[in-house]
mmCIF file of C-alpha atoms in Angstrom:
data_model
loop_
_atom_site.group_PDB
_atom_site.id
_atom_site.type_symbol
_atom_site.label_atom_id
_atom_site.label_comp_id
_atom_site.label_asym_id
_atom_site.label_seq_id
_atom_site.Cartn_x
_atom_site.Cartn_y
_atom_site.Cartn_z
ATOM 1 C CA MET A 4 89.664 105.543 37.814
ATOM 2 C CA ASP A 5 91.283 104.012 34.756
ATOM 3 C CA LEU A 6 87.977 102.418 33.755
ATOM 4 C CA LEU A 7 86.296 105.835 33.425
ATOM 5 C CA ASN A 8 89.259 107.678 31.944
ATOM 6 C CA PRO A 9 88.525 108.350 28.240
ATOM 7 C CA ARG A 10 92.253 108.812 27.607
ATOM 8 C CA ALA A 11 93.114 105.359 28.945
ATOM 9 C CA LEU A 12 94.797 102.932 26.588
ATOM 10 C CA ARG A 13 91.895 100.481 26.802
ATOM 11 C CA TRP A 14 89.454 102.996 25.335
ATOM 12 C CA LYS A 15 91.898 104.113 22.657
ATOM 13 C CA ILE A 16 92.274 100.502 21.531
ATOM 14 C CA ALA A 17 88.512 100.022 21.746
ATOM 15 C CA ALA A 18 87.988 103.164 19.654
ATOM 16 C CA LEU A 19 90.506 101.900 17.110
ATOM 17 C CA ALA A 20 88.719 98.537 16.942
ATOM 18 C CA ALA A 21 85.382 100.333 16.554
ATOM 19 C CA ALA A 22 86.795 102.517 13.774
ATOM 20 C CA ALA A 23 88.183 99.442 12.011
ATOM 21 C CA CYS A 24 84.803 97.694 12.310
ATOM 22 C CA CYS A 25 83.024 100.741 10.946
ATOM 23 C CA ALA A 26 85.471 101.007 8.045
ATOM 24 C CA VAL A 27 85.066 97.324 7.148
ATOM 25 C CA ALA A 28 81.303 97.563 7.539
ATOM 26 C CA ALA A 29 81.203 100.672 5.345
ATOM 27 C CA VAL A 30 83.175 98.968 2.564
ATOM 28 C CA VAL A 31 81.167 95.733 2.769
ATOM 29 C CA GLY A 32 77.918 97.658 3.082
ATOM 30 C CA PHE A 33 78.747 99.765 0.027
ATOM 31 C CA LEU A 34 79.613 96.682 -2.037
ATOM 32 C CA VAL A 35 76.482 94.845 -0.919
ATOM 33 C CA HIS A 36 74.332 97.938 -1.506
ATOM 34 C CA ASP A 37 75.778 98.491 -4.959
ATOM 35 C CA ALA A 38 75.468 94.825 -5.935
ATOM 36 C CA THR A 39 71.890 94.643 -4.676
ATOM 37 C CA ARG A 40 70.972 97.858 -6.489
ATOM 38 C CA GLU A 41 72.449 96.590 -9.755
ATOM 39 C CA ARG A 42 70.637 93.294 -9.319
ATOM 40 C CA GLY A 43 67.356 95.118 -8.702
ATOM 41 C CA LEU A 44 67.874 97.218 -11.828
ATOM 42 C CA ARG A 45 68.610 94.082 -13.873
ATOM 43 C CA VAL A 46 65.506 92.391 -12.508
ATOM 44 C CA GLY A 47 63.416 95.454 -13.294
ATOM 45 C CA THR A 48 64.907 95.772 -16.773
ATOM 46 C CA ASP A 49 64.334 92.073 -17.540
ATOM 47 C CA ARG A 50 60.752 92.307 -16.291
ATOM 48 C CA THR A 51 60.098 95.398 -18.412
ATOM 49 C CA LEU A 52 61.659 93.839 -21.525
ATOM 50 C CA THR A 53 59.637 90.650 -20.994
ATOM 51 C CA ARG A 54 56.443 92.677 -20.919
ATOM 52 C CA LEU A 55 57.529 94.629 -24.003
ATOM 53 C CA ILE A 56 58.299 91.497 -25.996
ATOM 54 C CA ALA A 57 54.974 89.952 -25.049
ATOM 55 C CA ALA A 58 53.169 93.191 -25.866
ATOM 56 C CA GLU A 59 54.974 93.457 -29.233
ATOM 57 C CA ARG A 60 53.935 89.909 -30.184
ATOM 58 C CA GLU A 61 50.346 90.602 -29.152
ATOM 59 C CA TYR A 62 50.362 93.802 -31.191
ATOM 60 C CA ASP A 63 51.767 92.028 -34.259
ATOM 61 C CA ARG A 64 49.123 89.290 -34.001
ATOM 62 C CA THR A 65 46.039 91.368 -33.179
ATOM 63 C CA GLY A 66 47.033 94.912 -34.093
ATOM 64 C CA LYS A 67 46.137 95.995 -30.565
ATOM 65 C CA ALA A 68 48.271 96.487 -27.479
ATOM 66 C CA PRO A 69 47.411 94.792 -24.168
ATOM 67 C CA ALA A 70 45.378 96.814 -21.712
ATOM 68 C CA ASP A 71 48.346 97.604 -19.459
ATOM 69 C CA ILE A 72 50.557 98.805 -22.332
ATOM 70 C CA ASP A 73 50.457 102.355 -23.702
ATOM 71 C CA VAL A 74 50.750 103.216 -27.372
ATOM 72 C CA ARG A 75 52.315 106.624 -27.785
ATOM 73 C CA SER A 76 53.666 108.836 -30.513
ATOM 74 C CA ARG A 77 57.272 110.012 -30.538
ATOM 75 C CA ASP A 78 56.302 113.403 -29.119
ATOM 76 C CA GLU A 79 54.553 111.700 -26.190
ATOM 77 C CA LEU A 80 57.620 109.709 -25.175
ATOM 78 C CA PRO A 81 59.743 110.814 -22.225
ATOM 79 C CA GLN A 82 62.853 112.515 -23.508
ATOM 80 C CA PRO A 83 65.327 109.875 -22.193
ATOM 81 C CA LEU A 84 63.385 107.115 -23.948
ATOM 82 C CA ALA A 85 63.153 109.106 -27.163
ATOM 83 C CA ARG A 86 66.937 109.704 -27.175
ATOM 84 C CA ASP A 87 67.709 106.042 -26.501
ATOM 85 C CA LEU A 88 65.346 104.879 -29.241
ATOM 86 C CA ALA A 89 66.902 107.310 -31.709
ATOM 87 C CA THR A 90 70.390 106.097 -30.796
ATOM 88 C CA LEU A 91 69.391 102.443 -31.117
ATOM 89 C CA ALA A 92 67.625 103.100 -34.428
ATOM 90 C CA GLU A 93 70.795 104.543 -35.937
ATOM 91 C CA LYS A 94 72.608 101.269 -35.176
ATOM 92 C CA GLU A 95 69.910 99.055 -36.734
ATOM 93 C CA THR A 96 70.257 97.933 -40.364
ATOM 94 C CA GLY A 97 66.544 97.241 -40.763
ATOM 95 C CA PRO A 98 63.749 99.735 -41.096
ATOM 96 C CA PRO A 99 64.229 102.760 -38.874
ATOM 97 C CA ASP A 100 62.773 102.810 -35.361
ATOM 98 C CA THR A 101 61.808 99.113 -35.376
ATOM 99 C CA GLY A 102 63.198 96.141 -33.442
ATOM 100 C CA ALA A 103 65.002 98.332 -30.844
ATOM 101 C CA TYR A 104 64.099 98.051 -27.136
ATOM 102 C CA ALA A 105 64.937 101.018 -24.930
ATOM 103 C CA THR A 106 64.705 101.219 -21.124
ATOM 104 C CA TRP A 107 64.985 104.125 -18.693
ATOM 105 C CA TYR A 108 65.049 104.117 -14.878
ATOM 106 C CA ASP A 109 63.062 107.095 -13.641
ATOM 107 C CA ALA A 110 63.844 107.755 -9.986
ATOM 108 C CA ASP A 111 62.623 110.730 -8.012
ATOM 109 C CA PRO A 112 62.983 109.901 -4.283
ATOM 110 C CA PRO A 113 61.354 109.353 -1.960
ATOM 111 C CA ASN A 114 58.283 107.856 -3.670
ATOM 112 C CA TRP A 115 58.834 107.841 -7.445
ATOM 113 C CA PHE A 116 60.673 104.795 -8.823
ATOM 114 C CA TRP A 117 59.717 103.522 -12.287
ATOM 115 C CA MET A 118 61.350 101.440 -14.985
ATOM 116 C CA TRP A 119 60.263 102.571 -18.432
ATOM 117 C CA GLY A 120 60.507 100.488 -21.598
ATOM 118 C CA ALA A 121 59.634 101.288 -25.211
ATOM 119 C CA VAL A 122 59.776 99.621 -28.595
ATOM 120 C CA ALA A 123 58.790 101.000 -32.027
ATOM 121 C CA VAL A 124 55.998 99.247 -33.907
ATOM 122 C CA ASP A 125 56.072 101.666 -36.858
ATOM 123 C CA GLU A 126 57.646 104.998 -37.707
ATOM 124 C CA ASP A 127 55.612 107.050 -35.210
ATOM 125 C CA ARG A 128 53.973 104.533 -32.887
ATOM 126 C CA PHE A 129 55.644 103.036 -29.817
ATOM 127 C CA LEU A 130 54.630 100.507 -27.225
ATOM 128 C CA VAL A 131 55.458 101.961 -23.782
ATOM 129 C CA VAL A 132 55.712 99.972 -20.532
ATOM 130 C CA ARG A 133 56.050 101.561 -17.080
ATOM 131 C CA ASP A 134 56.943 99.112 -14.314
ATOM 132 C CA ASP A 135 56.881 100.042 -10.597
ATOM 133 C CA MET A 136 60.319 99.575 -8.922
ATOM 134 C CA SER A 137 59.166 100.506 -5.398
ATOM 135 C CA THR A 138 59.446 96.934 -4.193
ATOM 136 C CA GLU A 139 63.110 96.690 -5.178
ATOM 137 C CA VAL A 140 63.833 100.124 -3.678
ATOM 138 C CA ARG A 141 62.109 99.258 -0.415
ATOM 139 C CA SER A 142 64.066 96.003 -0.260
ATOM 140 C CA LEU A 143 67.294 97.940 -0.795
ATOM 141 C CA GLN A 144 66.392 100.424 1.940
ATOM 142 C CA LEU A 145 65.530 97.565 4.289
ATOM 143 C CA LEU A 146 68.908 95.991 3.514
ATOM 144 C CA ASP A 147 70.690 99.292 4.321
ATOM 145 C CA ARG A 148 68.884 99.563 7.640
ATOM 146 C CA SER A 149 69.713 95.953 8.447
ATOM 147 C CA ILE A 150 73.395 96.628 7.725
ATOM 148 C CA VAL A 151 73.402 99.698 9.993
ATOM 149 C CA LYS A 152 71.651 97.793 12.792
ATOM 150 C CA SER A 153 74.087 94.910 12.424
ATOM 151 C CA VAL A 154 77.061 97.290 12.617
ATOM 152 C CA LEU A 155 75.671 98.952 15.762
ATOM 153 C CA ALA A 156 75.011 95.569 17.340
ATOM 154 C CA ALA A 157 78.531 94.479 16.442
ATOM 155 C CA LEU A 158 79.961 97.666 17.990
ATOM 156 C CA LEU A 159 78.032 97.024 21.212
ATOM 157 C CA PHE A 160 79.820 93.695 21.345
ATOM 158 C CA VAL A 161 83.238 94.646 19.913
ATOM 159 C CA VAL A 162 83.934 97.777 22.014
ATOM 160 C CA PRO A 163 83.491 96.138 25.460
ATOM 161 C CA LEU A 164 85.282 93.022 24.211
ATOM 162 C CA ALA A 165 88.225 95.106 22.981
ATOM 163 C CA ALA A 166 88.329 96.994 26.300
ATOM 164 C CA LEU A 167 88.334 93.704 28.222
ATOM 165 C CA ALA A 168 90.902 92.146 25.899
ATOM 166 C CA THR A 169 93.333 94.977 26.690
ATOM 167 C CA GLU A 170 93.095 94.403 30.456
ATOM 168 C CA PRO A 171 96.165 92.084 30.604
ATOM 169 C CA ILE A 172 98.166 94.726 28.728
ATOM 170 C CA ASN A 173 96.892 97.492 31.009
ATOM 171 C CA ARG A 174 97.680 95.390 34.087
ATOM 172 C CA ARG A 175 101.260 94.857 32.947
ATOM 173 C CA LEU A 176 101.676 98.548 32.126
ATOM 174 C CA ARG A 177 100.261 99.638 35.495
ATOM 175 C CA HIS A 178 102.587 97.213 37.267
ATOM 176 C CA GLY A 179 105.519 98.690 35.333
ATOM 177 C CA ALA A 180 104.439 102.238 36.215
ATOM 178 C CA ARG A 181 104.105 101.380 39.920
ATOM 179 C CA THR A 182 107.523 99.751 39.916
ATOM 180 C CA ALA A 183 109.072 102.759 38.177
ATOM 181 C CA ARG A 184 107.570 105.046 40.838
ATOM 182 C CA ARG A 185 108.978 102.813 43.591
ATOM 183 C CA ILE A 186 112.418 103.068 41.981
ATOM 184 C CA ALA A 187 112.045 106.846 41.713
ATOM 185 C CA ASP A 188 111.078 106.974 45.402
ATOM 186 C CA GLY A 189 114.302 105.202 46.337
ATOM 187 C CA ASP A 190 113.393 101.498 46.319
ATOM 188 C CA LEU A 191 116.244 100.420 44.059
ATOM 189 C CA ASP A 192 115.527 96.731 44.668
ATOM 190 C CA ALA A 193 112.152 96.989 42.907
ATOM 191 C CA ARG A 194 111.922 95.162 39.577
ATOM 192 C CA ILE A 195 109.113 94.767 37.059
ATOM 193 C CA GLY A 196 110.035 91.208 36.141
ATOM 194 C CA THR A 197 108.612 89.129 33.309
ATOM 195 C CA THR A 198 105.503 87.115 34.150
ATOM 196 C CA GLY A 199 103.896 84.584 31.868
ATOM 197 C CA ARG A 200 105.123 83.498 28.471
ATOM 198 C CA ALA A 201 104.456 86.735 26.595
ATOM 199 C CA ARG A 202 107.406 87.957 24.582
ATOM 200 C CA ASP A 203 106.269 91.279 23.208
ATOM 201 C CA GLU A 204 107.221 94.958 23.310
ATOM 202 C CA ILE A 205 106.009 95.321 26.912
ATOM 203 C CA THR A 206 108.286 92.465 27.962
ATOM 204 C CA GLU A 207 111.193 94.160 26.203
ATOM 205 C CA MET A 208 110.379 97.459 27.935
ATOM 206 C CA ALA A 209 110.136 95.723 31.343
ATOM 207 C CA SER A 210 113.472 94.009 30.778
ATOM 208 C CA ALA A 211 115.079 97.302 29.721
ATOM 209 C CA VAL A 212 113.697 99.115 32.797
ATOM 210 C CA ASP A 213 114.946 96.323 35.068
ATOM 211 C CA ASP A 214 118.386 96.505 33.471
ATOM 212 C CA MET A 215 118.386 100.272 33.894
ATOM 213 C CA ALA A 216 117.359 99.958 37.562
ATOM 214 C CA ALA A 217 120.075 97.372 38.198
ATOM 215 C CA ALA A 218 122.704 99.567 36.533
ATOM 216 C CA LEU A 219 121.484 102.598 38.486
ATOM 217 C CA GLN A 220 121.602 100.621 41.716
ATOM 218 C CA ARG A 221 125.155 99.473 41.052
ATOM 219 C CA LYS A 222 126.213 103.006 40.178
ATOM 220 C CA LEU A 223 124.625 104.522 43.285
ATOM 221 C CA GLU A 224 126.060 101.817 45.522
ATOM 222 C CA ASN A 225 129.519 102.383 44.078
ATOM 223 C CA GLU A 226 129.112 106.128 44.571
ATOM 224 C CA ARG A 227 127.853 105.629 48.120
ATOM 225 C CA ARG A 228 130.718 103.248 48.937
ATOM 226 C CA PHE A 229 133.231 105.626 47.400
ATOM 227 C CA THR A 230 131.875 108.576 49.419
ATOM 228 C CA ALA A 231 131.971 106.600 52.668
ATOM 229 C CA ASP A 232 135.491 105.268 51.954
ATOM 230 C CA VAL A 233 136.846 108.708 51.095
ATOM 231 C CA ALA A 234 135.277 110.239 54.208
ATOM 232 C CA HIS A 235 136.713 107.495 56.431
ATOM 233 C CA GLU A 236 140.129 107.747 54.828
ATOM 234 C CA LEU A 237 140.150 111.531 55.305
ATOM 235 C CA ARG A 238 138.998 111.349 58.896
ATOM 236 C CA THR A 239 142.248 109.914 60.373
ATOM 237 C CA PRO A 240 144.717 112.397 58.823
ATOM 238 C CA LEU A 241 142.216 115.189 59.450
ATOM 239 C CA MET A 242 142.135 114.396 63.159
ATOM 240 C CA GLY A 243 145.916 114.577 63.154
ATOM 241 C CA LEU A 244 145.809 117.964 61.435
ATOM 242 C CA VAL A 245 143.255 119.255 63.937
ATOM 243 C CA THR A 246 145.447 118.099 66.809
ATOM 244 C CA ALA A 247 148.522 119.672 65.256
ATOM 245 C CA ALA A 248 146.640 122.923 64.622
ATOM 246 C CA GLY A 249 145.733 123.047 68.296
ATOM 247 C CA LEU A 250 149.428 123.330 69.101
ATOM 248 C CA LEU A 251 149.848 126.471 67.007
ATOM 249 C CA PRO A 252 149.973 129.886 68.751
ATOM 250 C CA GLU A 253 146.563 131.325 69.489
ATOM 251 C CA ASP A 254 147.511 134.879 68.480
ATOM 252 C CA ASP A 255 149.026 133.911 65.130
ATOM 253 C CA GLU A 256 146.870 135.071 62.185
ATOM 254 C CA ALA A 257 148.099 132.292 59.903
ATOM 255 C CA ALA A 258 147.399 129.692 62.592
ATOM 256 C CA GLY A 259 143.867 131.044 62.996
ATOM 257 C CA LEU A 260 143.307 130.769 59.241
ATOM 258 C CA VAL A 261 144.568 127.162 59.287
ATOM 259 C CA ARG A 262 142.254 126.282 62.176
ATOM 260 C CA ASP A 263 139.281 127.876 60.387
ATOM 261 C CA ARG A 264 139.920 125.903 57.196
ATOM 262 C CA LEU A 265 140.371 122.717 59.201
ATOM 263 C CA ARG A 266 137.013 123.284 60.891
ATOM 264 C CA SER A 267 135.369 123.669 57.474
ATOM 265 C CA LEU A 268 137.099 120.545 56.181
ATOM 266 C CA ASN A 269 136.123 118.596 59.298
ATOM 267 C CA ALA A 270 132.484 119.706 58.878
ATOM 268 C CA LEU A 271 132.577 118.578 55.238
ATOM 269 C CA VAL A 272 133.924 115.144 56.184
ATOM 270 C CA GLU A 273 131.293 114.742 58.898
ATOM 271 C CA ASP A 274 128.570 115.722 56.417
ATOM 272 C CA LEU A 275 129.882 113.179 53.912
ATOM 273 C CA LEU A 276 129.848 110.441 56.555
ATOM 274 C CA GLU A 277 126.329 111.396 57.587
ATOM 275 C CA ILE A 278 125.097 111.397 53.979
ATOM 276 C CA SER A 279 126.679 107.992 53.370
ATOM 277 C CA ARG A 280 124.802 106.606 56.387
ATOM 278 C CA LEU A 281 121.559 108.191 55.208
ATOM 279 C CA ASP A 282 122.029 106.807 51.696
ATOM 280 C CA ALA A 283 122.695 103.347 53.096
ATOM 281 C CA GLY A 284 119.440 103.460 55.091
ATOM 282 C CA ALA A 285 121.328 102.729 58.285
ATOM 283 C CA GLU A 286 119.812 105.623 60.257
ATOM 284 C CA ARG A 287 116.919 104.946 62.641
ATOM 285 C CA ALA A 288 115.034 107.511 64.688
ATOM 286 C CA ARG A 289 114.934 107.147 68.499
ATOM 287 C CA LEU A 290 111.688 108.710 69.612
ATOM 288 C CA ASP A 291 111.244 110.532 72.907
ATOM 289 C CA PRO A 292 108.708 113.065 74.185
ATOM 290 C CA VAL A 293 110.153 116.456 73.265
ATOM 291 C CA PRO A 294 108.812 119.963 74.098
ATOM 292 C CA LEU A 295 109.403 121.369 70.645
ATOM 293 C CA GLY A 296 109.449 125.067 71.556
ATOM 294 C CA GLU A 297 112.080 124.656 74.281
ATOM 295 C CA LEU A 298 114.206 122.391 72.075
ATOM 296 C CA VAL A 299 114.251 124.803 69.135
ATOM 297 C CA THR A 300 114.944 127.810 71.356
ATOM 298 C CA ASP A 301 117.920 126.059 72.975
ATOM 299 C CA VAL A 302 119.264 124.819 69.612
ATOM 300 C CA VAL A 303 119.114 128.297 68.010
ATOM 301 C CA ARG A 304 120.766 129.848 71.093
ATOM 302 C CA ARG A 305 123.665 127.394 70.847
ATOM 303 C CA THR A 306 124.290 128.273 67.189
ATOM 304 C CA GLY A 307 125.587 131.663 68.390
ATOM 305 C CA THR A 308 123.792 133.472 65.552
ATOM 306 C CA ASP A 309 121.615 136.557 65.625
ATOM 307 C CA THR A 310 118.345 134.666 65.089
ATOM 308 C CA ARG A 311 114.947 135.614 66.466
ATOM 309 C CA VAL A 312 112.814 132.715 67.784
ATOM 310 C CA THR A 313 109.023 132.927 68.106
ATOM 311 C CA VAL A 314 107.128 130.108 69.843
ATOM 312 C CA ALA A 315 103.338 129.903 69.456
ATOM 313 C CA GLU A 316 101.444 126.923 70.864
ATOM 314 C CA ALA A 317 104.390 124.556 70.565
ATOM 315 C CA ALA A 318 103.486 120.916 71.012
ATOM 316 C CA VAL A 319 105.133 118.044 72.876
ATOM 317 C CA LEU A 320 105.994 115.490 70.215
ATOM 318 C CA GLU A 321 107.333 111.966 70.033
ATOM 319 C CA THR A 322 110.419 112.590 67.911
ATOM 320 C CA ASP A 323 114.196 112.263 67.806
ATOM 321 C CA PRO A 324 115.628 115.446 69.375
ATOM 322 C CA ARG A 325 119.125 114.887 67.959
ATOM 323 C CA ARG A 326 117.842 114.784 64.399
ATOM 324 C CA VAL A 327 115.531 117.769 64.921
ATOM 325 C CA GLU A 328 118.524 119.676 66.272
ATOM 326 C CA ARG A 329 120.607 118.708 63.246
ATOM 327 C CA ILE A 330 117.893 119.907 60.855
ATOM 328 C CA VAL A 331 117.316 123.223 62.651
ATOM 329 C CA VAL A 332 121.060 123.961 62.885
ATOM 330 C CA ASN A 333 121.506 123.294 59.173
ATOM 331 C CA LEU A 334 118.521 125.448 58.195
ATOM 332 C CA VAL A 335 119.592 128.356 60.420
ATOM 333 C CA THR A 336 123.216 128.117 59.249
ATOM 334 C CA ASN A 337 122.089 128.015 55.620
ATOM 335 C CA ALA A 338 119.854 131.069 56.163
ATOM 336 C CA HIS A 339 122.726 133.105 57.631
ATOM 337 C CA ARG A 340 125.295 131.875 55.109
ATOM 338 C CA HIS A 341 123.269 132.230 51.920
ATOM 339 C CA GLY A 342 120.443 134.578 52.911
ATOM 340 C CA ALA A 343 120.320 137.895 54.728
ATOM 341 C CA ALA A 344 119.299 139.180 58.143
ATOM 342 C CA PRO A 345 116.973 139.211 59.917
ATOM 343 C CA VAL A 346 116.621 135.428 60.222
ATOM 344 C CA GLU A 347 113.484 134.280 62.020
ATOM 345 C CA VAL A 348 112.547 130.872 63.419
ATOM 346 C CA THR A 349 108.879 130.286 64.213
ATOM 347 C CA VAL A 350 107.509 127.265 66.114
ATOM 348 C CA ALA A 351 103.757 126.749 65.777
ATOM 349 C CA GLY A 352 102.334 123.410 66.887
ATOM 350 C CA ALA A 353 104.464 120.721 65.238
ATOM 351 C CA ARG A 354 105.758 123.046 62.531
ATOM 352 C CA ILE A 355 109.124 124.826 62.474
ATOM 353 C CA THR A 356 109.654 127.629 59.951
ATOM 354 C CA VAL A 357 113.024 129.258 59.184
ATOM 355 C CA ARG A 358 112.939 132.434 57.115
ATOM 356 C CA ASP A 359 115.575 134.902 55.930
ATOM 357 C CA ARG A 360 115.432 138.136 53.911
ATOM 358 C CA GLY A 361 117.913 137.157 51.203
ATOM 359 C CA PRO A 362 117.429 136.480 47.457
ATOM 360 C CA GLY A 363 115.392 133.337 48.128
ATOM 361 C CA PHE A 364 115.881 129.775 46.978
ATOM 362 C CA PRO A 365 116.786 129.299 43.303
ATOM 363 C CA PRO A 366 114.142 127.805 40.976
ATOM 364 C CA ASP A 367 116.191 124.644 40.479
ATOM 365 C CA LEU A 368 116.128 123.874 44.213
ATOM 366 C CA LEU A 369 112.396 124.581 44.462
ATOM 367 C CA GLU A 370 111.724 122.242 41.546
ATOM 368 C CA ARG A 371 114.100 119.357 42.297
ATOM 369 C CA GLY A 372 114.936 119.738 45.956
ATOM 370 C CA PRO A 373 118.413 120.061 47.493
ATOM 371 C CA GLN A 374 121.293 118.778 45.341
ATOM 372 C CA ARG A 375 124.513 117.758 47.048
ATOM 373 C CA PHE A 376 127.554 119.909 46.237
ATOM 374 C CA ARG A 377 125.295 122.552 44.678
ATOM 375 C CA THR A 378 124.149 125.757 46.299
ATOM 376 C CA GLY A 379 121.866 126.452 43.360
ATOM 377 C CA ALA A 380 122.755 130.062 42.522
ATOM 378 C CA SER A 381 125.769 132.297 42.802
ATOM 379 C CA GLU A 382 123.811 135.083 44.480
ATOM 380 C CA ARG A 383 123.218 132.811 47.477
ATOM 381 C CA GLY A 384 126.929 132.605 48.212
ATOM 382 C CA ARG A 385 129.402 129.757 48.131
ATOM 383 C CA GLY A 386 129.511 126.456 49.981
ATOM 384 C CA HIS A 387 129.685 122.712 49.482
ATOM 385 C CA GLY A 388 125.883 122.452 49.356
ATOM 386 C CA LEU A 389 125.453 119.539 51.792
ATOM 387 C CA GLY A 390 123.572 121.270 54.628
ATOM 388 C CA LEU A 391 120.121 121.165 53.029
ATOM 389 C CA THR A 392 120.793 117.672 51.677
ATOM 390 C CA VAL A 393 121.533 116.426 55.204
ATOM 391 C CA ALA A 394 118.464 118.220 56.546
ATOM 392 C CA GLN A 395 116.295 116.609 53.862
ATOM 393 C CA GLY A 396 117.695 113.149 54.656
ATOM 394 C CA GLN A 397 117.197 113.533 58.387
ATOM 395 C CA SER A 398 113.598 114.706 57.888
ATOM 396 C CA GLU A 399 112.918 111.539 55.887
ATOM 397 C CA VAL A 400 114.312 109.416 58.734
ATOM 398 C CA LEU A 401 111.905 111.213 61.094
ATOM 399 C CA GLY A 402 108.984 110.759 58.686
ATOM 400 C CA ALA A 403 108.602 114.548 58.571
ATOM 401 C CA ARG A 404 108.053 116.876 55.603
ATOM 402 C CA LEU A 405 110.700 119.466 54.795
ATOM 403 C CA THR A 406 109.578 121.964 52.159
ATOM 404 C CA PHE A 407 111.259 124.961 50.553
ATOM 405 C CA ALA A 408 109.588 128.077 49.195
ATOM 406 C CA ASN A 409 110.133 131.779 48.585
ATOM 407 C CA ALA A 410 108.100 134.391 50.447
ATOM 408 C CA PRO A 411 106.000 136.737 48.290
ATOM 409 C CA ASP A 412 107.806 139.763 49.759
ATOM 410 C CA GLY A 413 111.253 138.201 49.351
ATOM 411 C CA GLY A 414 113.407 135.761 51.256
ATOM 412 C CA ALA A 415 113.705 131.998 51.564
ATOM 413 C CA VAL A 416 111.291 129.973 53.709
ATOM 414 C CA ALA A 417 112.084 126.418 54.891
ATOM 415 C CA THR A 418 109.343 124.566 56.770
ATOM 416 C CA LEU A 419 109.741 121.366 58.808
ATOM 417 C CA ASP A 420 106.406 119.719 59.611
ATOM 418 C CA LEU A 421 106.777 117.044 62.287
ATOM 419 C CA ALA A 422 103.072 116.251 62.598
ATOM 420 C CA PRO A 423 102.310 112.582 61.774
ATOM 421 C CA LEU A 424 100.511 111.978 58.519
ATOM 422 C CA PRO A 425 96.860 110.845 58.696
ATOM 423 C CA PRO A 426 96.356 107.111 57.958
ATOM 424 C CA ALA A 427 94.968 107.778 54.458
ATOM 425 C CA ALA A 428 98.025 109.840 53.445
ATOM 426 C CA ALA A 429 100.627 107.701 55.212
#
């Protein structure tokens, strides 16, 4: 199902939307985190300096520091504070080490967050404040967790929404794919069409595919009409040639060669006419009860070829005996012409198998099926390549399956399965 396929377009778009949301959330979250952290540091610094200023005034008035303020010597100061005080003292024009406020943020996660402040009250005495920053840190951590939870909640909403929003696109693409398959299966009247008012890339693709299908249909119809016209035009003079050839002496070698070539040409014209009717869809099967084993045995006998027939549990089928005969004759003739003896025909149930011991079918035929006017490979001999094409067309009229394969031990195998398809596969 497309809904459960992780490679479906809907989930790729949803993943892209999720990635975009995560990227935006990461940038916004970083900016908010950084701004909140800086604000917390400023608040902590201002609070520490306020306490220092108040403590310095109290010390100047009473000579004693408040109870929550330490008085330390230079050696007792933390090194960062001592360095900052020394740096600030060098910039002061007044007495050294006085009037300069230094702060230092001492952070040692996960539980140690202090803002230190110090100011000199004489050359070797300093008022030192240490303010707890845990509240600001906990607030920042709570903000980070809230951002993460908000992003996850947004993703739970955005991903399904993006998948649902792509459904119209997926529906149009699936319709285009189904139409393309119908065209490939031979329904040249199928068109994707343009529904709604959307004018996007999918509409352009649908229009291009429809134009291509229309051009292909016109080309195939012209080719089909040309083939039928040529075959009909050749048929009248060919009949005259056949009649004239019948008046030639029977024992003349040249006359025999002429008659042989005329028979080949007449067979070619008949094949062309038959293919034109198959291409036009004018052929319809006339079904009758047929004992398949007896029919195939009689057909192979009338070909006049050295072909062995094996009948095993042959069925009585509702089929068109004329078309079955045409298929079997073409397969047997092809096996003798392009394969090698012995040629065997096996009838088992509703299945007819024709096998030879030649070089086998070429890979191109196995992959693409019979191609008119192509025998597929030089080692399979020469010919106009219409026999298998006609057999394939007649099997489609019957609703049968004609398959081609090569036997593991060598030789070509053609199988005609006349059994009706089950309802689920039909």
